[in-house]
Amino acid sequence: EIVLTQSPGTLSLSPGERATLSCRASQSVSSSYLAWYQQKPGQAPRLLIYGASSRATGIPDRFSGSGSGTDFTLTISRLEPEDFAVYYCQQYGSSLMYTFGQGTKLEIK
Amino acid sequence: EVQLVQSGAEVKKPGESLKISCKGSGYSFTSYWIGWVRQMPGKGLEWMGIIYPGDSDTRYSPSFQGQVTISADKSISTAYLQWSSLKASDTAMYYCARRDQWLVDYWGQGTLVTVSS
């Protein structure tokens, strides 16, 4: 089973700053099967990025994804107040099973 | 508009049974897999298993095999997650989510299950 490790665990930044979140896989992952989700308190996760770099419908272009192999990155170019949340990476493995990273909490500094 | 609407919060005692639901609308319910995800208090997301309502083909994550049962009633566009004997450690938020090709795109609002004596 592939393990996804996200870093940092918590990221403290101010609105307007750039955020860089990392997701590292224990073995190579197809970029096609790597996604990022945002979860705000009391809400369900929301799909942000799929295929490592494609934005989901309605996602602002300040969100971008990149990476391949075992290292993937979610970048938020200029933080808005509504971006402070927990972010999860996810990969599709096999047999219709999925793995999530443990999450990165993005908090206001 | 695609929607997954889950049943309301539950408070149960250890040993009791429970079945929670997830009703799909706005798309062909029988043509997409529905998965279940657990989120324990203050923790991350865990994939539990998935069902294809068209033929009830079901797969479980090894961690949840034998612990829960996933089912669906395609006549009412509803998927279910059930327990035969709850434990305190089953206390969590449970989400259903739709799978489109490989992508998990739409999520239900979640059902909070609290198990306490």
mmCIF file of C-alpha atoms in Angstrom:
data_model
loop_
_atom_site.group_PDB
_atom_site.id
_atom_site.type_symbol
_atom_site.label_atom_id
_atom_site.label_comp_id
_atom_site.label_asym_id
_atom_site.label_seq_id
_atom_site.Cartn_x
_atom_site.Cartn_y
_atom_site.Cartn_z
ATOM 1 C CA GLU A 1 0.000 0.000 0.000
ATOM 2 C CA ILE A 2 1.281 3.426 -0.939
ATOM 3 C CA VAL A 3 1.668 5.835 1.967
ATOM 4 C CA LEU A 4 1.295 9.568 1.375
ATOM 5 C CA THR A 5 3.164 11.875 3.739
ATOM 6 C CA GLN A 6 2.248 15.542 3.781
ATOM 7 C CA SER A 7 4.417 18.346 5.053
ATOM 8 C CA PRO A 8 4.406 20.502 6.949
ATOM 9 C CA GLY A 9 1.769 19.367 9.414
ATOM 10 C CA THR A 10 0.823 22.970 10.068
ATOM 11 C CA LEU A 11 1.669 26.019 7.994
ATOM 12 C CA SER A 12 1.214 29.497 9.482
ATOM 13 C CA LEU A 13 1.010 32.279 6.932
ATOM 14 C CA SER A 14 -0.652 35.643 6.423
ATOM 15 C CA PRO A 15 -3.213 36.603 3.787
ATOM 16 C CA GLY A 16 -1.469 37.632 0.598
ATOM 17 C CA GLU A 17 1.455 35.271 1.134
ATOM 18 C CA ARG A 18 2.303 32.230 -0.977
ATOM 19 C CA ALA A 19 1.657 28.746 0.403
ATOM 20 C CA THR A 20 3.517 25.634 -0.674
ATOM 21 C CA LEU A 21 2.241 22.268 0.546
ATOM 22 C CA SER A 22 4.051 19.006 -0.076
ATOM 23 C CA CYS A 23 2.821 15.439 -0.580
ATOM 24 C CA ARG A 24 5.376 12.652 -0.805
ATOM 25 C CA ALA A 25 4.492 9.091 -1.793
ATOM 26 C CA SER A 26 6.256 5.978 -0.496
ATOM 27 C CA GLN A 27 6.504 4.744 -4.095
ATOM 28 C CA SER A 28 5.871 6.216 -7.489
ATOM 29 C CA VAL A 29 2.330 7.363 -8.172
ATOM 30 C CA SER A 30 0.801 8.023 -11.549
ATOM 31 C CA SER A 31 0.264 11.763 -11.855
ATOM 32 C CA SER A 32 -3.094 11.017 -13.392
ATOM 33 C CA TYR A 33 -4.259 9.582 -10.089
ATOM 34 C CA LEU A 34 -3.144 12.277 -7.657
ATOM 35 C CA ALA A 35 -5.681 14.772 -6.265
ATOM 36 C CA TRP A 36 -5.856 17.512 -3.651
ATOM 37 C CA TYR A 37 -8.832 18.371 -1.439
ATOM 38 C CA GLN A 38 -9.633 21.288 0.822
ATOM 39 C CA GLN A 39 -11.623 20.789 4.012
ATOM 40 C CA LYS A 40 -12.976 23.607 6.144
ATOM 41 C CA PRO A 41 -14.292 23.043 9.680
ATOM 42 C CA GLY A 42 -17.692 21.404 9.688
ATOM 43 C CA GLN A 43 -17.646 20.819 5.929
ATOM 44 C CA ALA A 44 -17.045 17.925 3.609
ATOM 45 C CA PRO A 45 -13.830 17.844 1.599
ATOM 46 C CA ARG A 46 -13.902 19.743 -1.687
ATOM 47 C CA LEU A 47 -11.982 18.664 -4.767
ATOM 48 C CA LEU A 48 -9.374 21.261 -5.770
ATOM 49 C CA ILE A 49 -6.879 19.574 -8.084
ATOM 50 C CA TYR A 50 -6.951 16.305 -10.018
ATOM 51 C CA GLY A 51 -4.424 14.658 -12.279
ATOM 52 C CA ALA A 52 -1.780 16.398 -10.141
ATOM 53 C CA SER A 53 -2.221 19.741 -11.926
ATOM 54 C CA SER A 54 -5.753 20.223 -13.278
ATOM 55 C CA ARG A 55 -8.075 22.529 -11.382
ATOM 56 C CA ALA A 56 -11.547 21.265 -10.632
ATOM 57 C CA THR A 57 -14.562 23.230 -11.793
ATOM 58 C CA GLY A 58 -14.883 26.588 -10.077
ATOM 59 C CA ILE A 59 -11.486 26.507 -8.370
ATOM 60 C CA PRO A 60 -9.667 29.877 -8.549
ATOM 61 C CA ASP A 61 -6.454 30.028 -10.537
ATOM 62 C CA ARG A 62 -4.439 30.986 -7.454
ATOM 63 C CA PHE A 63 -4.508 27.235 -6.724
ATOM 64 C CA SER A 64 -2.058 25.153 -8.709
ATOM 65 C CA GLY A 65 -0.669 21.644 -8.501
ATOM 66 C CA SER A 66 2.532 20.142 -9.768
ATOM 67 C CA GLY A 67 4.812 17.185 -9.403
ATOM 68 C CA SER A 68 5.377 13.649 -10.556
ATOM 69 C CA GLY A 69 6.657 10.310 -9.353
ATOM 70 C CA THR A 70 6.810 10.545 -5.580
ATOM 71 C CA ASP A 71 6.768 14.309 -5.002
ATOM 72 C CA PHE A 72 3.758 16.523 -5.480
ATOM 73 C CA THR A 73 3.058 20.122 -4.522
ATOM 74 C CA LEU A 74 -0.021 22.271 -4.032
ATOM 75 C CA THR A 75 0.674 25.978 -4.329
ATOM 76 C CA ILE A 76 -1.639 28.818 -3.402
ATOM 77 C CA SER A 77 -0.130 31.869 -5.010
ATOM 78 C CA ARG A 78 -1.707 34.570 -2.888
ATOM 79 C CA LEU A 79 -3.666 33.521 0.181
ATOM 80 C CA GLU A 80 -7.190 34.750 0.670
ATOM 81 C CA PRO A 81 -8.904 34.585 4.100
ATOM 82 C CA GLU A 82 -11.143 31.746 2.878
ATOM 83 C CA ASP A 83 -8.134 29.573 1.976
ATOM 84 C CA PHE A 84 -7.246 28.799 5.581
ATOM 85 C CA ALA A 85 -8.287 25.179 5.963
ATOM 86 C CA VAL A 86 -6.914 21.642 5.992
ATOM 87 C CA TYR A 87 -5.574 20.241 2.723
ATOM 88 C CA TYR A 88 -5.313 16.553 1.841
ATOM 89 C CA CYS A 89 -3.602 14.815 -1.017
ATOM 90 C CA GLN A 90 -5.107 11.571 -2.284
ATOM 91 C CA GLN A 91 -4.029 8.854 -4.655
ATOM 92 C CA TYR A 92 -5.975 6.166 -6.451
ATOM 93 C CA GLY A 93 -4.262 2.842 -6.028
ATOM 94 C CA SER A 94 -5.917 -0.283 -7.308
ATOM 95 C CA SER A 95 -9.058 -2.318 -6.743
ATOM 96 C CA LEU A 96 -11.020 0.892 -6.332
ATOM 97 C CA MET A 97 -9.109 1.809 -3.167
ATOM 98 C CA TYR A 98 -7.787 5.235 -2.276
ATOM 99 C CA THR A 99 -5.182 6.596 0.123
ATOM 100 C CA PHE A 100 -5.115 10.016 1.733
ATOM 101 C CA GLY A 101 -2.250 11.937 3.233
ATOM 102 C CA GLN A 102 -2.594 12.935 6.871
ATOM 103 C CA GLY A 103 -3.335 16.546 5.944
ATOM 104 C CA THR A 104 -1.706 19.961 6.234
ATOM 105 C CA LYS A 105 -3.435 22.597 8.313
ATOM 106 C CA LEU A 106 -3.039 26.053 6.833
ATOM 107 C CA GLU A 107 -3.605 28.591 9.583
ATOM 108 C CA ILE A 108 -3.564 32.338 9.805
ATOM 109 C CA LYS A 109 -0.375 33.739 11.268
ATOM 110 C CA GLU B 1 -27.016 19.417 -10.028
ATOM 111 C CA VAL B 2 -25.292 16.405 -8.509
ATOM 112 C CA GLN B 3 -26.172 15.977 -4.850
ATOM 113 C CA LEU B 4 -25.435 13.369 -2.215
ATOM 114 C CA VAL B 5 -27.631 13.843 0.840
ATOM 115 C CA GLN B 6 -26.815 11.832 3.931
ATOM 116 C CA SER B 7 -28.997 10.883 6.867
ATOM 117 C CA GLY B 8 -28.808 12.780 10.130
ATOM 118 C CA ALA B 9 -26.578 12.467 13.146
ATOM 119 C CA GLU B 10 -26.901 9.366 15.307
ATOM 120 C CA VAL B 11 -26.195 8.695 18.968
ATOM 121 C CA LYS B 12 -25.947 5.012 19.842
ATOM 122 C CA LYS B 13 -24.756 2.753 22.635
ATOM 123 C CA PRO B 14 -21.994 0.189 22.269
ATOM 124 C CA GLY B 15 -23.324 -3.068 20.865
ATOM 125 C CA GLU B 16 -26.223 -1.452 19.016
ATOM 126 C CA SER B 17 -26.698 -1.712 15.265
ATOM 127 C CA LEU B 18 -26.884 1.191 12.851
ATOM 128 C CA LYS B 19 -27.494 1.880 9.175
ATOM 129 C CA ILE B 20 -26.813 5.305 7.691
ATOM 130 C CA SER B 21 -27.777 6.407 4.222
ATOM 131 C CA CYS B 22 -26.633 8.483 1.264
ATOM 132 C CA LYS B 23 -29.172 9.490 -1.397
ATOM 133 C CA GLY B 24 -27.941 10.552 -4.808
ATOM 134 C CA SER B 25 -29.699 12.875 -7.206
ATOM 135 C CA GLY B 26 -28.979 14.891 -10.310
ATOM 136 C CA TYR B 27 -27.188 12.068 -12.113
ATOM 137 C CA SER B 28 -27.594 8.406 -13.069
ATOM 138 C CA PHE B 29 -27.152 6.773 -9.657
ATOM 139 C CA THR B 30 -26.602 3.298 -11.085
ATOM 140 C CA SER B 31 -23.708 4.397 -13.305
ATOM 141 C CA TYR B 32 -21.238 5.665 -10.699
ATOM 142 C CA TRP B 33 -19.499 4.030 -7.776
ATOM 143 C CA ILE B 34 -20.253 5.414 -4.302
ATOM 144 C CA GLY B 35 -17.530 5.282 -1.671
ATOM 145 C CA TRP B 36 -17.535 5.763 2.097
ATOM 146 C CA VAL B 37 -14.906 7.708 4.044
ATOM 147 C CA ARG B 38 -14.358 7.842 7.793
ATOM 148 C CA GLN B 39 -13.027 10.852 9.673
ATOM 149 C CA MET B 40 -12.455 10.282 13.357
ATOM 150 C CA PRO B 41 -12.573 13.331 15.641
ATOM 151 C CA GLY B 42 -9.722 15.692 14.815
ATOM 152 C CA LYS B 43 -8.182 13.192 12.403
ATOM 153 C CA GLY B 44 -7.737 12.666 8.673
ATOM 154 C CA LEU B 45 -9.676 10.877 5.971
ATOM 155 C CA GLU B 46 -9.803 7.087 5.645
ATOM 156 C CA TRP B 47 -11.219 5.208 2.672
ATOM 157 C CA MET B 48 -13.553 2.455 3.856
ATOM 158 C CA GLY B 49 -14.975 0.875 0.740
ATOM 159 C CA ILE B 50 -17.056 1.368 -2.354
ATOM 160 C CA ILE B 51 -20.157 0.036 -4.109
ATOM 161 C CA TYR B 52 -21.465 0.101 -7.655
ATOM 162 C CA PRO B 53 -25.223 0.558 -7.282
ATOM 163 C CA GLY B 54 -25.874 -0.820 -10.747
ATOM 164 C CA ASP B 55 -25.017 -4.368 -9.686
ATOM 165 C CA SER B 56 -24.061 -3.979 -5.990
ATOM 166 C CA ASP B 57 -20.434 -4.938 -6.660
ATOM 167 C CA THR B 58 -18.720 -3.975 -3.386
ATOM 168 C CA ARG B 59 -15.093 -3.646 -2.337
ATOM 169 C CA TYR B 60 -13.728 -3.011 1.138
ATOM 170 C CA SER B 61 -10.492 -1.540 2.374
ATOM 171 C CA PRO B 62 -8.655 -4.256 4.359
ATOM 172 C CA SER B 63 -8.927 -2.137 7.509
ATOM 173 C CA PHE B 64 -12.718 -2.157 7.307
ATOM 174 C CA GLN B 65 -13.419 -5.600 5.869
ATOM 175 C CA GLY B 66 -15.712 -7.451 8.263
ATOM 176 C CA GLN B 67 -16.289 -4.339 10.378
ATOM 177 C CA VAL B 68 -18.994 -2.684 8.261
ATOM 178 C CA THR B 69 -21.373 -3.570 5.452
ATOM 179 C CA ILE B 70 -21.924 -1.387 2.404
ATOM 180 C CA SER B 71 -25.089 -1.825 0.371
ATOM 181 C CA ALA B 72 -27.323 0.056 -2.050
ATOM 182 C CA ASP B 73 -30.940 0.190 -3.170
ATOM 183 C CA LYS B 74 -30.903 1.445 -6.732
ATOM 184 C CA SER B 75 -34.696 1.764 -6.811
ATOM 185 C CA ILE B 76 -34.419 4.714 -4.426
ATOM 186 C CA SER B 77 -30.919 5.891 -5.428
ATOM 187 C CA THR B 78 -29.547 5.286 -1.948
ATOM 188 C CA ALA B 79 -26.363 3.755 -0.612
ATOM 189 C CA TYR B 80 -25.932 2.525 2.934
ATOM 190 C CA LEU B 81 -23.237 1.924 5.518
ATOM 191 C CA GLN B 82 -24.119 -0.312 8.412
ATOM 192 C CA TRP B 83 -22.753 -1.779 11.606
ATOM 193 C CA SER B 84 -24.092 -4.825 13.426
ATOM 194 C CA SER B 85 -22.444 -4.033 16.755
ATOM 195 C CA LEU B 86 -21.073 -0.556 17.312
ATOM 196 C CA LYS B 87 -17.998 0.226 19.367
ATOM 197 C CA ALA B 88 -16.922 3.476 20.949
ATOM 198 C CA SER B 89 -14.114 3.585 18.395
ATOM 199 C CA ASP B 90 -16.723 3.863 15.612
ATOM 200 C CA THR B 91 -17.403 7.426 16.759
ATOM 201 C CA ALA B 92 -16.632 9.536 13.705
ATOM 202 C CA MET B 93 -17.967 11.559 10.823
ATOM 203 C CA TYR B 94 -18.812 9.394 7.826
ATOM 204 C CA TYR B 95 -18.933 10.760 4.296
ATOM 205 C CA CYS B 96 -20.231 9.210 1.118
ATOM 206 C CA ALA B 97 -18.666 10.326 -2.151
ATOM 207 C CA ARG B 98 -19.162 9.670 -5.843
ATOM 208 C CA ARG B 99 -16.457 8.185 -8.012
ATOM 209 C CA ASP B 100 -16.314 9.414 -11.634
ATOM 210 C CA GLN B 101 -13.792 7.307 -13.572
ATOM 211 C CA TRP B 102 -11.042 7.369 -10.960
ATOM 212 C CA LEU B 103 -11.892 10.778 -9.514
ATOM 213 C CA VAL B 104 -13.822 11.258 -6.255
ATOM 214 C CA ASP B 105 -15.684 14.388 -7.153
ATOM 215 C CA TYR B 106 -18.898 14.929 -5.178
ATOM 216 C CA TRP B 107 -19.265 14.394 -1.444
ATOM 217 C CA GLY B 108 -22.202 14.143 0.907
ATOM 218 C CA GLN B 109 -22.450 16.519 3.841
ATOM 219 C CA GLY B 110 -21.429 13.830 6.320
ATOM 220 C CA THR B 111 -23.177 11.866 9.057
ATOM 221 C CA LEU B 112 -21.854 12.142 12.601
ATOM 222 C CA VAL B 113 -22.050 8.874 14.501
ATOM 223 C CA THR B 114 -21.493 9.001 18.256
ATOM 224 C CA VAL B 115 -21.189 5.770 20.205
ATOM 225 C CA SER B 116 -21.257 6.205 23.960
ATOM 226 C CA SER B 117 -22.603 4.369 26.952
#
